[in-house]
Coordinates of C-alpha atoms in Angstrom, one line a residue:
M1 CA 9.3 28.2 -18.7
C2 CA 7.8 30.7 -16.2
F3 CA 9.8 32.1 -13.3
P4 CA 8.3 34.0 -10.3
L5 CA 8.9 37.7 -9.9
R6 CA 9.5 39.8 -6.8
I7 CA 9.6 43.5 -6.1
N8 CA 13.0 44.8 -5.1
E9 CA 13.9 47.7 -2.9
G10 CA 13.7 50.2 -5.9
G11 CA 10.1 49.1 -6.6
K12 CA 11.1 47.2 -9.7
L13 CA 10.3 43.7 -10.6
S14 CA 13.1 41.2 -10.7
Q15 CA 13.2 37.5 -11.5
I16 CA 13.8 35.1 -8.7
S17 CA 16.4 32.6 -9.7
F18 CA 16.6 29.0 -8.5
A19 CA 19.4 26.5 -8.5
Y20 CA 18.1 23.4 -10.3
S21 CA 19.7 20.0 -9.8
T22 CA 20.3 17.8 -12.8
M23 CA 17.3 15.5 -13.5
S24 CA 17.6 12.3 -11.5
N25 CA 16.9 8.9 -12.9
S26 CA 13.8 7.8 -11.1
T27 CA 14.4 4.2 -11.8
E28 CA 17.4 4.4 -9.5
L29 CA 15.7 5.9 -6.4
L30 CA 15.0 2.6 -4.8
R31 CA 18.3 1.0 -5.6
G32 CA 19.9 -0.3 -2.5
H33 CA 16.8 0.2 -0.4
K34 CA 15.2 -2.5 1.7
V35 CA 11.5 -3.0 1.4
I36 CA 9.3 -5.0 3.8
V37 CA 6.0 -6.2 2.3
I38 CA 3.5 -7.7 4.8
G39 CA 1.0 -9.4 2.6
G40 CA 3.6 -9.9 -0.1
S41 CA 2.9 -13.5 -1.0
S42 CA 0.1 -12.9 -3.4
G43 CA -2.0 -10.2 -5.2
I44 CA -1.1 -6.6 -5.0
G45 CA 1.6 -7.3 -2.3
R46 CA 3.5 -9.7 -4.5
S47 CA 3.3 -7.2 -7.4
V48 CA 4.7 -4.5 -5.1
A49 CA 7.6 -6.8 -4.2
A50 CA 8.3 -7.6 -7.8
A51 CA 8.2 -3.9 -8.8
A52 CA 10.5 -3.0 -5.9
L53 CA 13.0 -5.7 -7.0
A54 CA 12.9 -4.4 -10.5
H55 CA 13.9 -1.0 -9.2
G56 CA 16.9 -2.4 -7.4
A57 CA 15.6 -2.8 -3.9
S58 CA 16.0 -5.9 -1.7
V59 CA 12.7 -7.3 -0.4
V60 CA 11.4 -9.3 2.5
I61 CA 7.8 -10.6 2.2
A62 CA 5.6 -12.0 4.9
S63 CA 2.1 -13.5 5.1
S64 CA 0.2 -16.0 7.2
S65 CA 0.7 -18.9 4.9
S66 CA 4.2 -20.5 4.9
D67 CA 3.4 -22.3 1.6
K68 CA 2.4 -19.1 -0.1
V69 CA 5.5 -17.4 1.1
K70 CA 7.8 -20.1 -0.2
S71 CA 6.0 -20.1 -3.5
A72 CA 6.2 -16.3 -3.8
V73 CA 9.8 -16.2 -2.9
T74 CA 10.6 -18.8 -5.6
W75 CA 8.6 -16.9 -8.2
L76 CA 10.2 -13.5 -7.3
Q77 CA 13.7 -15.0 -7.5
Q78 CA 12.9 -16.4 -10.9
E79 CA 11.5 -13.1 -12.1
S80 CA 14.3 -11.0 -10.7
K81 CA 17.6 -12.8 -11.3
G82 CA 20.2 -11.9 -8.8
A83 CA 17.8 -10.0 -6.5
T84 CA 17.7 -10.4 -2.8
V85 CA 14.4 -11.9 -1.6
E86 CA 13.5 -13.3 1.8
G87 CA 10.2 -14.6 3.1
Q88 CA 8.7 -15.4 6.4
A89 CA 5.4 -16.7 7.7
L90 CA 3.8 -14.2 10.0
D91 CA 0.4 -13.9 11.8
I92 CA 0.0 -10.1 11.8
K93 CA -2.6 -10.4 14.6
D94 CA 0.2 -11.8 16.9
Y95 CA 1.6 -8.5 18.0
P96 CA 4.7 -9.8 19.8
A97 CA 5.5 -11.8 16.7
L98 CA 4.9 -8.8 14.5
K99 CA 7.3 -6.7 16.5
L100 CA 9.9 -9.4 16.5
F101 CA 9.7 -9.7 12.8
L102 CA 10.2 -6.0 12.3
D103 CA 13.1 -6.0 14.7
Q104 CA 14.8 -8.9 12.9
H105 CA 14.6 -7.2 9.6
G106 CA 15.3 -3.7 10.6
P107 CA 16.5 -1.1 9.9
F108 CA 14.8 -0.9 6.5
N109 CA 13.7 1.9 4.2
H110 CA 10.0 1.1 3.5
L111 CA 7.2 -0.9 5.2
V112 CA 4.3 -1.8 2.9
I113 CA 1.2 -3.5 4.3
T114 CA -1.3 -5.1 2.0
A115 CA -2.4 -7.9 4.3
G116 CA -6.0 -8.5 5.0
D117 CA -9.1 -10.2 3.8
I118 CA -12.8 -9.6 4.0
A119 CA -15.6 -11.3 5.9
G120 CA -17.6 -13.7 3.6
D121 CA -21.0 -12.3 4.5
V122 CA -21.2 -8.6 3.8
N123 CA -24.9 -8.1 4.6
F124 CA -24.9 -5.4 7.3
P125 CA -27.1 -4.6 9.2
H126 CA -28.8 -8.0 8.9
T127 CA -25.8 -10.2 9.7
E128 CA -24.8 -10.3 13.3
I129 CA -21.4 -8.8 14.2
D130 CA -19.3 -11.7 15.4
D131 CA -15.6 -12.3 16.2
S132 CA -14.7 -12.6 12.6
W133 CA -15.3 -8.9 12.1
K134 CA -13.2 -8.1 15.1
T135 CA -10.5 -10.2 13.5
R136 CA -10.7 -8.2 10.3
Y137 CA -10.3 -5.0 12.2
D138 CA -7.3 -6.5 14.1
V139 CA -5.6 -7.3 10.8
R140 CA -6.4 -4.2 8.8
Y141 CA -6.3 -1.6 11.6
W142 CA -4.9 -2.5 14.9
A143 CA -1.9 -4.5 13.5
V144 CA -1.1 -1.5 11.3
M145 CA -1.1 0.9 14.3
V146 CA 1.1 -1.5 16.3
A147 CA 3.6 -1.9 13.5
A148 CA 3.7 1.9 12.8
Q149 CA 4.2 2.7 16.5
H150 CA 6.9 0.0 16.8
V151 CA 9.0 1.1 13.8
Y152 CA 8.8 4.7 15.0
K153 CA 9.8 4.1 18.6
N154 CA 12.7 1.8 17.6
N155 CA 14.0 3.8 14.7
L156 CA 13.5 0.9 12.3
I157 CA 12.9 3.0 9.2
K158 CA 15.8 4.9 7.8
L159 CA 15.7 8.6 7.1
G160 CA 13.7 9.4 4.0
G161 CA 11.8 6.1 4.3
S162 CA 8.1 5.5 4.4
I163 CA 5.1 3.4 5.4
V164 CA 2.6 2.6 2.7
L165 CA -0.8 1.2 3.7
T166 CA -3.7 -0.2 1.7
I167 CA -7.5 0.3 1.6
G168 CA -10.3 -0.2 -0.9
N169 CA -12.5 2.5 -2.3
V170 CA -15.8 1.2 -1.0
H171 CA -16.0 4.0 1.6
Y172 CA -16.4 6.6 -1.2
R173 CA -19.3 4.8 -2.8
P174 CA -20.5 2.0 -0.5
Y175 CA -22.3 -1.0 -1.8
P176 CA -25.4 -2.1 0.0
G177 CA -24.5 -4.2 3.0
W178 CA -20.9 -3.0 3.1
G179 CA -21.3 -0.6 6.0
L180 CA -18.7 -2.3 8.2
V181 CA -16.2 -2.6 5.4
S182 CA -16.5 1.1 4.4
G183 CA -16.0 2.1 8.0
L184 CA -12.8 0.1 8.2
A185 CA -11.5 1.8 5.0
G186 CA -12.5 5.2 6.3
V187 CA -10.8 4.9 9.7
L188 CA -7.5 3.9 8.1
E189 CA -7.8 6.8 5.6
S190 CA -8.1 9.3 8.4
S191 CA -5.4 7.6 10.4
T192 CA -3.0 8.0 7.5
R193 CA -3.0 11.8 8.0
G194 CA -2.7 11.4 11.8
L195 CA 0.2 9.0 11.4
A196 CA 2.0 11.3 9.0
I197 CA 2.1 14.0 11.7
D198 CA 2.8 11.7 14.7
L199 CA 5.5 9.6 13.0
K200 CA 7.4 12.4 11.2
P201 CA 9.8 12.4 9.5
I202 CA 8.7 8.9 8.5
R203 CA 6.3 9.4 5.5
V204 CA 3.0 7.7 5.7
N205 CA 0.7 7.2 2.7
T206 CA -2.1 4.9 1.7
I207 CA -3.1 3.4 -1.6
C208 CA -6.8 3.2 -2.2
A209 CA -7.4 0.4 -4.7
G210 CA -10.5 -0.3 -6.8
V211 CA -11.6 -3.7 -8.1
T212 CA -8.4 -5.5 -8.9
D213 CA -8.1 -9.0 -10.4
T214 CA -6.4 -10.8 -7.6
E215 CA -6.6 -14.2 -5.8
F216 CA -9.2 -12.6 -3.5
F217 CA -11.9 -13.1 -6.2
S218 CA -11.0 -16.7 -6.7
S219 CA -13.3 -17.4 -3.7
F220 CA -16.2 -16.0 -5.6
P221 CA -18.5 -18.3 -7.6
P222 CA -17.3 -18.2 -11.3
E223 CA -20.6 -16.6 -12.4
A224 CA -20.5 -13.9 -9.8
R225 CA -16.8 -13.1 -10.5
A226 CA -17.5 -12.9 -14.3
S227 CA -20.6 -10.7 -13.7
L228 CA -18.7 -8.3 -11.4
F229 CA -15.8 -7.9 -13.8
K230 CA -18.1 -7.4 -16.8
S231 CA -20.0 -4.7 -15.0
Q232 CA -16.8 -3.0 -13.9
Q233 CA -15.4 -3.1 -17.4
E234 CA -18.5 -1.4 -18.7
K235 CA -18.7 1.4 -16.2
L236 CA -15.1 2.2 -15.5
P237 CA -13.7 5.1 -17.6
V238 CA -10.5 3.1 -18.3
G239 CA -12.6 0.2 -19.6
H240 CA -11.0 -2.6 -17.7
V241 CA -10.6 -4.2 -14.3
G242 CA -7.3 -3.3 -12.6
T243 CA -4.3 -5.7 -12.4
P244 CA -2.0 -6.0 -9.4
D245 CA 0.9 -4.8 -11.5
E246 CA -1.0 -1.6 -12.3
V247 CA -1.9 -0.9 -8.7
A248 CA 1.7 -1.7 -7.6
E249 CA 3.0 1.3 -9.5
A250 CA 1.3 3.6 -7.0
Y251 CA 3.2 2.0 -4.1
I252 CA 6.5 2.5 -5.9
F253 CA 5.7 6.2 -6.4
A254 CA 4.8 6.6 -2.8
M255 CA 8.1 5.0 -1.7
K256 CA 10.1 7.1 -4.2
C257 CA 8.5 10.5 -3.7
T258 CA 10.2 12.0 -0.7
Y259 CA 7.8 15.0 -0.8
L260 CA 4.7 12.9 -0.3
T261 CA 3.1 12.2 3.1
G262 CA -0.3 11.9 4.6
Q263 CA -1.9 11.3 1.3
I264 CA -4.4 8.8 -0.1
I265 CA -3.6 7.8 -3.7
T266 CA -6.7 6.4 -5.4
V267 CA -6.0 3.8 -8.1
D268 CA -9.4 2.6 -9.2
G269 CA -9.7 3.2 -12.9
G270 CA -12.0 6.1 -12.2
G271 CA -14.3 3.9 -10.1
V272 CA -15.3 6.8 -7.7
L273 CA -16.4 8.7 -10.8
A274 CA -18.4 6.0 -12.5

């Protein structure tokens, strides 16, 4: 082990000593914490909720579908015996309802937002920009900003806590026709750094996920889904499409690491390199 040196008053080098604490058990760092997961009824969000429960946290999930919320709560309770899991249907575009939801469940330690979908026709600039695109921005950007401002102004996140957001990696290497999508990811990435400054000491970080095998792709024609996954497996350095559980590990790290803020954690199997 190397220790830094300093020059003392006599012009001689001396070793700087540090007081090291005993190594902590990282699996205990979320024990007793309360984690809110908006978008937690499926996909990456549900895996984040399950991972948080496995680390000893209590969890509240929310999404727009009450049926999905009920199903996810049942599944999470079965997977994590004795864990505290709650669920609530929430339209994140309804800002008064969003604020009320946060008030009802606060104070908490961590707010995770994975909610969002994508417009079906990603063929910019040929497809007209309609209200469906505005809705996507309402969900993925404005709702995030409203939630972040509200938890800060009302002290809803406990000291040492965090906000963890979600984007895709398309803004690094945009696909043809995905100009609007890449713009949305980019604006949330830059806002992550701004929020980390404006909301301090609340930590704000964003997980940038690559292609992940979630329910999102169930809307694709089977041939298109199979073709996409095959091409990803062939080009990704890791050799496989990501799973929600793999990506969820990054959220757990972002919540646990109290020296992390304003950062984008890319979890894409090396997609930006391929």
